[in-house]
PDB file of C-alpha atoms in Angstrom:
ATOM      1  CA  GLN A 210      13.338 -12.904   5.301  1.00 88.00           C
ATOM      2  CA  VAL A 211      11.204  -9.819   4.179  1.00 94.00           C
ATOM      3  CA  GLN A 212      10.035  -6.695   5.941  1.00 96.00           C
ATOM      4  CA  LEU A 213       7.585  -3.662   5.062  1.00 97.00           C
ATOM      5  CA  VAL A 214       7.312  -1.416   7.132  1.00 95.00           C
ATOM      6  CA  GLU A 215       4.904   1.529   6.552  1.00 95.00           C
ATOM      7  CA  SER A 216       4.303   5.040   8.005  1.00 95.00           C
ATOM      8  CA  GLY A 217       2.170   8.000   7.695  1.00 96.00           C
ATOM      9  CA  GLY A 218      -1.135   7.408   9.004  1.00 95.00           C
ATOM     10  CA  GLY A 219      -2.978   9.974  11.650  1.00 97.00           C
ATOM     11  CA  LEU A 220      -5.616  11.823  12.429  1.00 98.00           C
ATOM     12  CA  VAL A 221      -6.957  14.060   9.528  1.00 98.00           C
ATOM     13  CA  GLN A 222     -10.156  16.494   9.283  1.00 98.00           C
ATOM     14  CA  PRO A 223     -12.294  16.161   6.020  1.00 98.00           C
ATOM     15  CA  GLY A 224     -10.668  17.419   2.905  1.00 97.00           C
ATOM     16  CA  GLY A 225      -7.346  17.026   4.265  1.00 98.00           C
ATOM     17  CA  SER A 226      -4.245  15.172   2.953  1.00 98.00           C
ATOM     18  CA  LEU A 227      -2.092  12.361   4.333  1.00 98.00           C
ATOM     19  CA  ARG A 228       1.217  10.153   2.404  1.00 98.00           C
ATOM     20  CA  LEU A 229       1.513   6.840   3.648  1.00 98.00           C
ATOM     21  CA  SER A 230       4.659   5.386   2.720  1.00 97.00           C
ATOM     22  CA  CYS A 231       6.029   1.516   3.158  1.00 97.00           C
ATOM     23  CA  ALA A 232       9.664   0.438   2.606  1.00 95.00           C
ATOM     24  CA  ALA A 233      10.551  -2.842   1.405  1.00 95.00           C
ATOM     25  CA  SER A 234      13.784  -4.443   2.978  1.00 94.00           C
ATOM     26  CA  GLY A 235      15.629  -7.811   3.080  1.00 94.00           C
ATOM     27  CA  SER A 236      16.044 -10.935   0.714  1.00 94.00           C
ATOM     28  CA  ILE A 237      14.630  -9.555  -2.045  1.00 93.00           C
ATOM     29  CA  PHE A 238      15.328 -10.413  -5.784  1.00 93.00           C
ATOM     30  CA  ARG A 239      12.602  -9.032  -7.523  1.00 93.00           C
ATOM     31  CA  ILE A 240       9.377  -7.456  -6.743  1.00 93.00           C
ATOM     32  CA  TYR A 241       6.470  -7.431  -9.139  1.00 94.00           C
ATOM     33  CA  ALA A 242       3.848  -5.499  -7.858  1.00 95.00           C
ATOM     34  CA  MET A 243       3.120  -3.522  -4.647  1.00 96.00           C
ATOM     35  CA  GLY A 244      -0.210  -2.200  -3.512  1.00 97.00           C
ATOM     36  CA  TRP A 245      -1.796  -1.147  -0.535  1.00 98.00           C
ATOM     37  CA  TYR A 246      -5.380  -2.513   1.040  1.00 98.00           C
ATOM     38  CA  ARG A 247      -7.276  -1.414   3.784  1.00 98.00           C
ATOM     39  CA  GLN A 248      -9.810  -2.699   6.645  1.00 98.00           C
ATOM     40  CA  ALA A 249     -12.393  -0.127   8.122  1.00 96.00           C
ATOM     41  CA  PRO A 250     -14.228  -1.839  11.665  1.00 92.00           C
ATOM     42  CA  GLY A 251     -16.464  -4.506  10.989  1.00 94.00           C
ATOM     43  CA  LYS A 252     -15.816  -4.864   7.036  1.00 96.00           C
ATOM     44  CA  GLN A 253     -13.713  -6.972   5.068  1.00 97.00           C
ATOM     45  CA  ARG A 254      -9.755  -6.026   3.996  1.00 96.00           C
ATOM     46  CA  GLU A 255     -10.265  -4.251   0.279  1.00 97.00           C
ATOM     47  CA  LEU A 256      -7.953  -3.559  -2.117  1.00 97.00           C
ATOM     48  CA  VAL A 257      -7.027   0.203  -2.778  1.00 98.00           C
ATOM     49  CA  ALA A 258      -4.259   0.808  -5.162  1.00 98.00           C
ATOM     50  CA  THR A 259      -1.751  -1.516  -6.796  1.00 98.00           C
ATOM     51  CA  ILE A 260       1.407  -0.794  -9.242  1.00 97.00           C
ATOM     52  CA  GLY A 261       3.491  -3.217 -11.326  1.00 94.00           C
ATOM     53  CA  SER A 262       6.983  -3.331 -11.866  1.00 91.00           C
ATOM     54  CA  ASP A 263       6.221  -1.583 -15.098  1.00 92.00           C
ATOM     55  CA  GLY A 264       4.499   1.429 -13.459  1.00 93.00           C
ATOM     56  CA  THR A 265       1.027   0.256 -14.090  1.00 96.00           C
ATOM     57  CA  THR A 266      -1.553   1.452 -11.259  1.00 97.00           C
ATOM     58  CA  SER A 267      -4.885   0.182 -10.709  1.00 97.00           C
ATOM     59  CA  TYR A 268      -7.452   1.677  -8.426  1.00 97.00           C
ATOM     60  CA  GLU A 269     -10.606   1.015  -6.286  1.00 96.00           C
ATOM     61  CA  ASP A 270     -13.213   2.937  -7.740  1.00 96.00           C
ATOM     62  CA  SER A 271     -14.330   4.994  -4.735  1.00 95.00           C
ATOM     63  CA  VAL A 272     -10.530   6.337  -4.487  1.00 96.00           C
ATOM     64  CA  LYS A 273      -9.934   7.268  -8.378  1.00 97.00           C
ATOM     65  CA  GLY A 274      -9.102  10.870  -8.394  1.00 96.00           C
ATOM     66  CA  ARG A 275      -8.510  11.251  -5.097  1.00 97.00           C
ATOM     67  CA  LEU A 276      -5.284   9.059  -3.867  1.00 97.00           C
ATOM     68  CA  THR A 277      -2.094   8.545  -5.889  1.00 98.00           C
ATOM     69  CA  ILE A 278      -0.293   5.346  -5.394  1.00 98.00           C
ATOM     70  CA  SER A 279       3.801   5.874  -6.528  1.00 97.00           C
ATOM     71  CA  ARG A 280       6.632   4.158  -6.159  1.00 94.00           C
ATOM     72  CA  ASP A 281      10.832   4.672  -5.934  1.00 90.00           C
ATOM     73  CA  TYR A 282      12.171   1.755  -7.632  1.00 81.00           C
ATOM     74  CA  ALA A 283      15.507   2.509  -6.390  1.00 80.00           C
ATOM     75  CA  THR A 284      14.504   1.958  -2.619  1.00 77.00           C
ATOM     76  CA  THR A 285      11.839  -0.849  -3.080  1.00 91.00           C
ATOM     77  CA  THR A 286       9.067   1.982  -1.682  1.00 95.00           C
ATOM     78  CA  VAL A 287       5.874   2.837  -2.251  1.00 97.00           C
ATOM     79  CA  TYR A 288       3.679   5.688  -1.471  1.00 98.00           C
ATOM     80  CA  LEU A 289       0.217   6.535  -1.331  1.00 98.00           C
ATOM     81  CA  GLN A 290      -0.467   9.990  -1.812  1.00 98.00           C
ATOM     82  CA  MET A 291      -4.517  10.460  -0.207  1.00 98.00           C
ATOM     83  CA  ASN A 292      -6.072  14.092  -0.851  1.00 98.00           C
ATOM     84  CA  THR A 293      -9.246  15.332  -0.221  1.00 97.00           C
ATOM     85  CA  LEU A 294     -10.104  12.405   2.179  1.00 98.00           C
ATOM     86  CA  LYS A 295     -13.625  11.532   3.807  1.00 97.00           C
ATOM     87  CA  PRO A 296     -15.022   9.955   7.067  1.00 97.00           C
ATOM     88  CA  GLU A 297     -15.234   6.716   4.767  1.00 96.00           C
ATOM     89  CA  ASP A 298     -11.648   6.493   3.497  1.00 97.00           C
ATOM     90  CA  THR A 299     -10.882   5.615   7.969  1.00 97.00           C
ATOM     91  CA  ALA A 300      -9.293   2.363   7.852  1.00 98.00           C
ATOM     92  CA  VAL A 301      -6.557   0.366   8.915  1.00 98.00           C
ATOM     93  CA  TYR A 302      -3.969   0.691   5.592  1.00 98.00           C
ATOM     94  CA  TYR A 303      -1.587  -2.376   5.080  1.00 98.00           C
ATOM     95  CA  CYS A 304       1.082  -2.192   2.338  1.00 97.00           C
ATOM     96  CA  ASN A 305       1.544  -5.547   0.043  1.00 96.00           C
ATOM     97  CA  ALA A 306       3.958  -6.579  -2.231  1.00 96.00           C
ATOM     98  CA  VAL A 307       4.119  -9.281  -4.545  1.00 96.00           C
ATOM     99  CA  LEU A 308       7.645 -10.305  -4.874  1.00 95.00           C
ATOM    100  CA  GLN A 309      10.938 -12.920  -5.355  1.00 94.00           C
ATOM    101  CA  GLU A 310      12.687 -13.403  -2.683  1.00 93.00           C
ATOM    102  CA  ARG A 311      16.737 -14.261  -3.132  1.00 92.00           C
ATOM    103  CA  ASP A 312      17.793 -17.601  -4.275  1.00 88.00           C
ATOM    104  CA  TYR A 313      13.943 -19.002  -3.892  1.00 86.00           C
ATOM    105  CA  THR A 314      12.027 -19.249  -7.229  1.00 86.00           C
ATOM    106  CA  GLY A 315       8.309 -18.545  -7.170  1.00 91.00           C
ATOM    107  CA  ARG A 316       6.478 -15.313  -6.008  1.00 94.00           C
ATOM    108  CA  VAL A 317       5.581 -14.752  -2.229  1.00 94.00           C
ATOM    109  CA  ARG A 318       3.007 -11.856  -0.708  1.00 96.00           C
ATOM    110  CA  TYR A 319       4.226 -10.103   2.007  1.00 96.00           C
ATOM    111  CA  TRP A 320       2.004  -7.590   4.473  1.00 97.00           C
ATOM    112  CA  GLY A 321       3.331  -4.911   6.422  1.00 96.00           C
ATOM    113  CA  GLN A 322       2.112  -4.397   9.982  1.00 96.00           C
ATOM    114  CA  GLY A 323      -0.447  -1.849   8.778  1.00 96.00           C
ATOM    115  CA  THR A 324      -1.270   1.827  10.108  1.00 97.00           C
ATOM    116  CA  GLN A 325      -4.329   3.944  11.355  1.00 97.00           C
ATOM    117  CA  VAL A 326      -5.699   6.471   8.970  1.00 98.00           C
ATOM    118  CA  THR A 327      -8.825   8.524  10.591  1.00 98.00           C
ATOM    119  CA  VAL A 328     -10.760  10.941   8.586  1.00 98.00           C
ATOM    120  CA  SER A 329     -12.776  13.164  11.388  1.00 97.00           C
ATOM    121  CA  SER A 330     -13.769  16.760  12.098  1.00 95.00           C
TER     122      SER A 330
END
C-alpha cells in the first residue's frame, strides 16, 4: 500500500506565499511522475504542475512564473512553492503520483487527501 501525505496549506493574503509538501511512502518500487492538482468550489479538478522522473516540469498557464514544483528524490517528497498568490488560487490542492509498487507490474495513480489553500484579505 502507498500513502501520499500533504501538508502546508492555510490562509494567506493576496501576494503572499505558501509551500506545500507531499511525502510518498509505502511499498514503492519506482515513481514515474508526481504532481499537484487543485479543485475550487463548484469547479472541476485541474492540473497545476507536474514533475517527471527526469526532473522535467510542466505548469498550467495561469500559474507559470508564480508556482514552482520540485522533488526530493531521496525522500520521495514533492513540493509546490507558491508565490504571489491570488484569490483565484483558492482551492483544495491534491498531490498525485504515478508509480509502480513493489512486486507488481504496471503503473498506478495515487492521490493525497488534499490540503486547503485560501487566499483572502
